[in-house]
Structure formats: structure tokens, C-alpha cells
Amino acid sequence: MLAPSSTPAPVWRGELLDWYAATARDLPWRRAEFAADHGAWGTLVSEFMLQQTPVARVIPHLEAWLRRWPTPSAMSNATPAEVVHQWSNLGYPRRALWLHRAALEIVERHGGVVPRDVPALLALSGIGEYTARAVAVFHYGDRHPVVDTNTRRVIARAVDGRSQPGPPAKRDLARMAELLPDDVEESTIFNAAMMELGAVVCTARAPRCEVCPLASGCAWLTAGRPDTGDTRRRQARFEGSDRQARGAVLRALRTAEDHRRAADEVVADWPDPVQRDRAIDSLIADGPVAAVGGTLMLPR
DNA sequence: GACACGTGGCG
DNA sequence: TCGCCAAGTGT
């Protein structure tokens, strides 16, 4: 657990906590019954799905997933093909394979119980600085800084007076730690509230400063919302990309009978055959596709 | 630290 | 229409 900070509390902390208590969205993973029904596994699965995927798209998939595989042990008995298929169109199917591998690791190394320690969580497949602390904080209630894209944007604006955060950096964790309340239960709410504010008020494109609980204490708003530049890395174009080709190949296998197709029939009409072959090869290398002879399939 | 990695909604 | 954006991670 994290040691208390000696830095003074931000003036807006009380406003943020009050605002969260009054307006937080009623999301499935925030309900008491969700924790009661699914335990830390439910939180872990939700965080995997939420990596780079919008809340609204995750919700229906999460319920279905937990119904099918209610525990790490249950999922450890599934095949990679089953998890990739169940992952459906959530995107980044490698996350499904990582989640499956993490379930196996939880069974092997932790007796089927999702660990509480951040280092143990970090050692699991597909879990990084964000997800490890999200599980430790939002399920187990421990005191750690949780830093995601929302948190970084709120800190950039409210504390640093900048219009956009810089690219993610190791120092972000320490910045958040300085803001965290000493009280354990308050720190959990604070983590959630920073993310919530970034998600619904302090948004990337059109922040709603008129309704922001931090308004009077926000360095950026107080300075007149100056454009301080944007050093974030731009996403590569999707249309015509290898990612698009990979997505098309995998979709073809997901929707195919028995999850298999003859290799020369899969997206046979792809405009760039070289790119198509490269996509297939990289999917095989990454794991979500297996090749036997001339047949492509989801991996057994 | 930069890059690759899906999918789809929204302004 | 088209670029931006979404509770990131591994290499």
C-alpha cells in the first residue's frame, strides 16, 4: 500500500468527491451486487474489456462473458478459440488471449484467486500499471494511484493548466499519488471520481467546463482555457491499414462454420494480396489464428 | 519512448 | 465525409 503524501490537498478535492457522490453513472461494475456475484474476477474482466474500448460497447459483452465463465478456473478450461469467438467485435482480440492466459496463471500461481498485491497482478498476462491498480483499488479497496487517460487529462488541465496531457509517462503515477486522500476509502472514491470527471465532463474534445465541479480551482479554466499545444501521438489511419486487414481476416473466421476457412478463401477479395498474406502471417504469429495445412482456424 | 494493435460512434 | 477518440499493454 502507498504511503500518505506530504503534499497539500488540491483545493477542489472536496468538490470532486461531492460531485461524484451526486452524479456518478450507475455502471454494472460499480454495483454492490456485481462485486458480490463476480468478485475480483468480475472487476478484472471488466478492466480488460475497457482497455481502449468505450463503456457502452463493453456492458453487454461483460454480462455474457461472466455468465459463461464465472471464475478464473472456469475460463482456464476454455480453448483460445472459444475466448476469441466470445470476444466478438470488442476489438484488439489479443486481449481475449491475454485474459485467458491470465486466468490460467491465476489458477496455477494463486489457486484460482485473483491476487490483491499490485506486483502479483502486474505479473499476469495483459495486466499493466493501470489494470493492476484498478483491480487492487476498485475491488479490494486498497490505496494506490490509478492512472488512465481520463486521470491524466484532468491533472493536465486542473493542476498544470494545459489544454491536453502529454504522452503517458512513468511520472504520471507519482503525480496522481500526490493528489490522493490519505484516507483509504476516500482514496478509492477519488480515483474513480477523477476517471469519471474525465469521461463525462473534462472530455478530450469539448470539455463541459460550465458544469465542472472543479471550475473555480481549475488552473486551465482560470487561465482562460489557453491552447497550450497537443503533443499526444496521433492514431495511424485505419482505412487501408494492416490492422483493418487483420480485423477482416479474424471476422471471417469468427463468423465461419466451425471457425475455419480454407486459407485462399479468407477475404479473397482483399484489394492488396500482399497485405492480406502479411495480416494472416501476423495473426498466426500473435496467436488468434492457427494454420493447419491450407486451413485457417481459431486456435484450439 | 515510439509503435502496433480493432472496432465503431460521434461531431 | 473523415479524423478524433475510447478505463492500455507488450515489444
Coordinates of C-alpha atoms (C1' of nucleotides) in Angstrom, one line a residue:
Chain A
M1 CA 0.0 0.0 0.0
L2 CA 1.0 3.5 -0.8
A3 CA 2.4 5.8 1.9
P4 CA 0.5 9.1 2.6
S5 CA 1.7 12.1 0.7
S6 CA 3.1 15.2 2.4
T7 CA 1.8 17.4 -0.5
P8 CA -1.2 19.7 0.4
A9 CA -4.6 18.5 -0.9
P10 CA -5.9 20.2 -4.0
V11 CA -8.5 22.9 -3.2
W12 CA -11.1 21.2 -5.4
R13 CA -10.9 17.7 -3.9
G14 CA -14.0 18.1 -1.7
E15 CA -16.0 19.4 -4.7
L16 CA -14.9 16.5 -6.8
L17 CA -15.9 13.9 -4.2
D18 CA -19.3 15.5 -3.7
W19 CA -19.9 15.7 -7.4
Y20 CA -19.1 12.0 -7.8
A21 CA -21.4 11.1 -4.9
A22 CA -24.2 13.0 -6.5
T23 CA -23.8 12.2 -10.2
A24 CA -21.7 9.1 -10.8
R25 CA -23.1 6.9 -13.6
D26 CA -24.7 3.6 -12.5
L27 CA -22.3 1.3 -14.2
P28 CA -22.6 -2.5 -13.7
W29 CA -19.2 -2.9 -12.2
R30 CA -19.9 -0.2 -9.6
R31 CA -22.9 -2.0 -8.2
A32 CA -22.5 -3.9 -4.9
E33 CA -24.2 -6.9 -6.4
F34 CA -21.6 -7.1 -9.1
A35 CA -18.8 -7.5 -6.6
A36 CA -20.9 -10.0 -4.6
D37 CA -21.7 -12.0 -7.7
H38 CA -18.5 -11.9 -9.6
G39 CA -15.7 -10.9 -7.1
A40 CA -12.4 -9.6 -8.2
W41 CA -12.7 -11.7 -11.4
G42 CA -15.6 -9.6 -12.5
T43 CA -13.6 -6.4 -12.0
L44 CA -10.6 -8.0 -13.8
V45 CA -12.7 -9.0 -16.8
S46 CA -14.4 -5.6 -16.9
E47 CA -11.0 -3.8 -16.9
F48 CA -9.7 -6.0 -19.7
M49 CA -12.7 -5.2 -21.8
L50 CA -12.4 -1.5 -21.0
Q51 CA -8.9 -1.2 -22.3
Q52 CA -9.3 1.2 -25.2
T53 CA -13.0 0.2 -25.7
P54 CA -15.9 2.5 -24.8
V55 CA -18.1 1.8 -21.8
A56 CA -21.3 1.4 -23.8
R57 CA -19.8 -1.3 -26.0
V58 CA -18.4 -3.3 -23.1
I59 CA -21.5 -3.6 -20.9
P60 CA -23.5 -6.3 -22.9
H61 CA -20.4 -8.3 -23.6
L62 CA -19.3 -8.3 -19.9
E63 CA -22.6 -9.9 -18.7
A64 CA -22.4 -12.6 -21.3
W65 CA -18.8 -13.3 -20.5
L66 CA -19.2 -13.7 -16.8
R67 CA -22.3 -15.9 -17.3
R68 CA -20.3 -18.2 -19.4
W69 CA -17.0 -18.1 -17.4
P70 CA -17.9 -17.0 -13.8
T71 CA -14.4 -17.7 -12.4
P72 CA -10.8 -17.9 -13.5
S73 CA -11.0 -21.7 -13.1
A74 CA -14.0 -21.9 -15.4
M75 CA -12.2 -19.9 -18.1
S76 CA -9.0 -21.9 -17.7
N77 CA -10.9 -24.8 -19.1
A78 CA -11.9 -22.9 -22.2
T79 CA -10.0 -23.1 -25.5
P80 CA -8.4 -20.0 -27.1
A81 CA -10.9 -20.4 -30.0
E82 CA -13.8 -20.1 -27.6
V83 CA -12.5 -17.0 -25.9
V84 CA -11.6 -15.3 -29.2
H85 CA -15.1 -16.1 -30.5
Q86 CA -16.8 -14.9 -27.3
W87 CA -14.8 -11.7 -27.5
S88 CA -16.7 -11.0 -30.7
N89 CA -16.3 -7.5 -32.1
L90 CA -14.8 -5.9 -28.9
G91 CA -11.6 -5.2 -30.8
Y92 CA -8.0 -6.0 -30.0
P93 CA -8.6 -9.8 -29.8
R94 CA -5.2 -10.2 -28.3
R95 CA -6.8 -9.0 -25.1
A96 CA -9.0 -12.1 -25.1
L97 CA -6.0 -14.3 -25.3
W98 CA -4.2 -12.4 -22.6
L99 CA -7.3 -12.7 -20.3
H100 CA -7.4 -16.4 -21.0
R101 CA -3.7 -16.7 -20.2
A102 CA -4.1 -14.6 -17.0
A103 CA -6.9 -17.0 -15.9
L104 CA -4.5 -19.9 -16.3
E105 CA -1.8 -18.1 -14.4
I106 CA -4.3 -17.2 -11.6
V107 CA -5.2 -20.9 -11.3
E108 CA -1.6 -22.1 -11.4
R109 CA 0.0 -19.4 -9.3
H110 CA -2.8 -18.2 -7.0
G111 CA -5.1 -21.2 -6.5
G112 CA -7.7 -19.6 -8.7
V113 CA -8.0 -16.4 -6.6
V114 CA -7.3 -13.1 -8.3
P115 CA -4.3 -11.7 -6.3
R116 CA -4.6 -8.5 -4.3
D117 CA -0.9 -7.4 -4.5
V118 CA 0.0 -5.0 -7.3
P119 CA 3.3 -6.8 -8.1
A120 CA 1.4 -10.1 -8.4
L121 CA -1.2 -8.5 -10.6
L122 CA 1.4 -6.8 -12.7
A123 CA 3.0 -10.2 -13.4
L124 CA -0.2 -11.5 -15.0
S125 CA -0.6 -11.5 -18.8
G126 CA -2.2 -8.4 -20.2
I127 CA -2.1 -6.5 -17.0
G128 CA -0.1 -3.3 -16.8
E129 CA 0.1 -0.3 -14.5
Y130 CA -3.5 0.7 -15.0
T131 CA -5.3 -2.6 -14.7
A132 CA -3.2 -3.9 -11.8
R133 CA -4.1 -0.9 -9.7
A134 CA -7.7 -0.7 -10.9
V135 CA -8.2 -4.3 -9.5
A136 CA -6.4 -3.6 -6.2
V137 CA -8.3 -0.3 -5.7
F138 CA -11.8 -0.8 -7.2
H139 CA -12.3 -4.4 -6.0
Y140 CA -10.0 -4.8 -3.0
G141 CA -10.3 -1.2 -1.8
D142 CA -6.6 -0.6 -1.3
R143 CA -4.9 2.8 -1.6
H144 CA -2.9 3.2 -4.8
P145 CA -2.9 5.9 -7.6
V146 CA -5.0 4.7 -10.6
V147 CA -3.9 6.5 -13.8
D148 CA -5.8 6.2 -17.1
T149 CA -6.3 8.6 -20.0
N150 CA -9.0 10.5 -18.1
T151 CA -6.9 11.0 -15.0
R152 CA -4.0 12.3 -17.0
R153 CA -6.2 14.8 -18.8
V154 CA -7.8 16.1 -15.6
I155 CA -4.4 16.6 -14.0
A156 CA -3.1 18.3 -17.1
R157 CA -5.9 20.8 -17.0
A158 CA -6.8 21.3 -13.4
V159 CA -3.3 21.2 -12.0
D160 CA -1.0 22.1 -14.8
G161 CA -3.2 24.5 -16.7
R162 CA -2.6 22.8 -20.1
S163 CA -5.2 22.0 -22.7
Q164 CA -4.1 18.4 -23.2
P165 CA -1.9 16.0 -21.4
G166 CA 1.4 14.9 -22.8
P167 CA 2.1 11.3 -23.8
P168 CA 1.8 8.8 -20.9
A169 CA 4.9 8.8 -18.7
K170 CA 6.1 6.9 -15.7
R171 CA 5.9 10.1 -13.6
D172 CA 2.1 10.2 -14.0
L173 CA 1.7 7.7 -11.2
A174 CA 3.6 9.9 -8.8
R175 CA 1.6 12.9 -9.8
M176 CA -1.6 11.1 -9.0
A177 CA -0.2 9.8 -5.8
E178 CA 0.4 13.3 -4.6
L179 CA -3.3 14.2 -5.0
L180 CA -4.7 11.1 -3.3
P181 CA -6.5 11.5 0.0
D182 CA -4.8 9.8 3.0
D183 CA -8.0 8.1 4.0
V184 CA -8.2 4.7 2.2
E185 CA -11.9 4.8 1.4
E186 CA -11.7 8.3 0.2
S187 CA -8.8 7.5 -2.0
T188 CA -10.8 4.8 -3.8
I189 CA -13.6 7.2 -4.5
F190 CA -11.1 9.9 -5.6
N191 CA -9.6 7.5 -8.1
A192 CA -13.0 6.7 -9.6
A193 CA -14.1 10.4 -9.5
M194 CA -11.0 11.5 -11.5
M195 CA -11.8 9.0 -14.2
E196 CA -15.5 9.8 -14.1
L197 CA -14.8 13.5 -14.5
G198 CA -12.5 13.0 -17.4
A199 CA -15.1 10.7 -19.0
V200 CA -18.2 12.9 -18.8
V201 CA -17.1 16.5 -18.1
C202 CA -13.4 17.1 -18.7
T203 CA -13.5 15.4 -22.1
A204 CA -10.8 15.4 -24.7
R205 CA -12.7 17.2 -27.5
A206 CA -15.3 19.6 -26.0
P207 CA -14.9 19.9 -22.2
R208 CA -18.1 21.0 -20.4
C209 CA -16.4 23.5 -18.0
E210 CA -19.8 25.1 -17.4
V211 CA -20.9 22.2 -15.3
C212 CA -17.4 21.2 -13.9
P213 CA -17.2 20.9 -10.1
L214 CA -13.5 21.9 -10.3
A215 CA -14.2 25.1 -12.2
S216 CA -13.1 27.7 -9.7
G217 CA -10.0 25.7 -8.8
C218 CA -9.0 24.6 -12.3
A219 CA -5.7 26.1 -13.5
W220 CA -6.7 25.8 -17.2
L221 CA -10.1 27.3 -16.9
T222 CA -8.9 30.1 -14.6
A223 CA -6.2 30.9 -17.2
G224 CA -9.0 31.3 -19.9
R225 CA -8.6 27.8 -21.5
P226 CA -5.5 28.6 -23.4
D227 CA -4.4 26.3 -26.3
T228 CA -1.1 25.1 -24.9
G229 CA -0.5 22.7 -27.7
D230 CA -1.0 18.9 -28.1
T231 CA 1.9 16.6 -28.0
R232 CA -0.2 13.4 -28.0
R233 CA 0.7 10.8 -30.6
R234 CA -1.9 10.7 -33.4
Q235 CA -3.5 7.4 -34.2
A236 CA -2.5 5.9 -37.5
R237 CA -5.0 5.8 -40.3
F238 CA -7.2 2.7 -40.1
E239 CA -8.6 2.6 -43.6
G240 CA -6.2 0.6 -45.7
S241 CA -4.1 -0.5 -42.7
D242 CA -2.7 -3.9 -41.7
R243 CA -5.0 -3.6 -38.7
Q244 CA -8.0 -3.4 -41.0
A245 CA -6.8 -6.4 -42.9
R246 CA -6.3 -8.4 -39.7
G247 CA -9.7 -7.4 -38.5
A248 CA -11.3 -8.6 -41.7
V249 CA -9.5 -12.0 -41.5
L250 CA -10.4 -12.6 -37.9
R251 CA -14.0 -11.6 -38.5
A252 CA -14.2 -14.1 -41.4
L253 CA -13.0 -16.9 -39.1
R254 CA -15.3 -15.8 -36.2
T255 CA -18.3 -15.9 -38.3
A256 CA -17.4 -19.1 -40.3
E257 CA -18.8 -22.5 -39.8
D258 CA -16.6 -24.3 -37.2
H259 CA -14.5 -21.2 -37.1
R260 CA -12.4 -22.4 -40.0
R261 CA -11.9 -21.5 -43.7
A262 CA -9.6 -22.5 -46.5
A263 CA -6.7 -20.1 -46.4
D264 CA -7.2 -19.0 -50.0
E265 CA -10.9 -18.3 -49.4
V266 CA -10.5 -15.9 -46.5
V267 CA -11.1 -12.3 -47.6
A268 CA -10.1 -13.5 -51.0
D269 CA -11.2 -10.2 -52.5
W270 CA -8.9 -8.0 -50.3
P271 CA -7.5 -5.3 -52.5
D272 CA -3.9 -5.9 -51.6
P273 CA -3.0 -9.6 -51.6
V274 CA 0.4 -8.9 -50.2
Q275 CA -1.1 -7.1 -47.3
R276 CA -3.7 -9.9 -46.8
D277 CA -0.9 -12.5 -46.5
R278 CA 1.0 -10.3 -44.1
A279 CA -2.1 -9.9 -42.0
I280 CA -2.6 -13.7 -41.9
D281 CA 1.0 -14.4 -41.0
S282 CA 1.0 -11.8 -38.2
L283 CA -2.3 -13.2 -36.8
I284 CA -0.7 -16.7 -36.7
A285 CA 2.4 -15.3 -35.0
D286 CA 0.3 -13.4 -32.5
G287 CA -1.9 -16.4 -31.7
P288 CA -5.5 -15.6 -32.6
V289 CA -5.3 -17.6 -35.8
A290 CA -3.9 -21.1 -36.3
A291 CA -3.0 -22.7 -39.6
V292 CA -3.1 -26.4 -40.4
G293 CA -2.2 -27.3 -44.0
G294 CA -4.2 -25.0 -46.1
T295 CA -6.8 -24.3 -43.4
L296 CA -7.1 -21.3 -41.2
M297 CA -8.9 -21.5 -37.9
L298 CA -9.3 -20.1 -34.4
P299 CA -6.7 -21.8 -32.2
R300 CA -7.6 -24.9 -30.2
Chain B
dG1 C1' 9.8 6.3 -25.7
dA2 C1' 7.7 5.0 -30.0
dC3 C1' 4.8 1.9 -32.3
dA4 C1' 1.4 -1.7 -33.4
dC5 C1' -2.8 -3.3 -32.2
dG6 C1' -9.8 -3.5 -33.7
dT7 C1' -13.9 -1.5 -33.9
dG8 C1' -17.4 1.8 -34.2
dG9 C1' -19.8 6.2 -32.7
dC10 C1' -19.7 11.0 -33.0
dG11 C1' -19.1 16.0 -34.3
Chain C
dT1 C1' -17.0 12.9 -45.2
dC2 C1' -13.3 11.9 -42.2
dG3 C1' -10.5 12.4 -38.3
dC4 C1' -10.8 12.0 -33.4
dC5 C1' -11.4 9.2 -29.6
dA6 C1' -12.2 5.2 -26.3
dA7 C1' -11.0 2.7 -18.0
dG8 C1' -3.8 0.3 -22.2
dT9 C1' -0.3 -3.4 -22.9
dG10 C1' 3.7 -5.6 -24.8
dT11 C1' 7.7 -5.2 -27.6

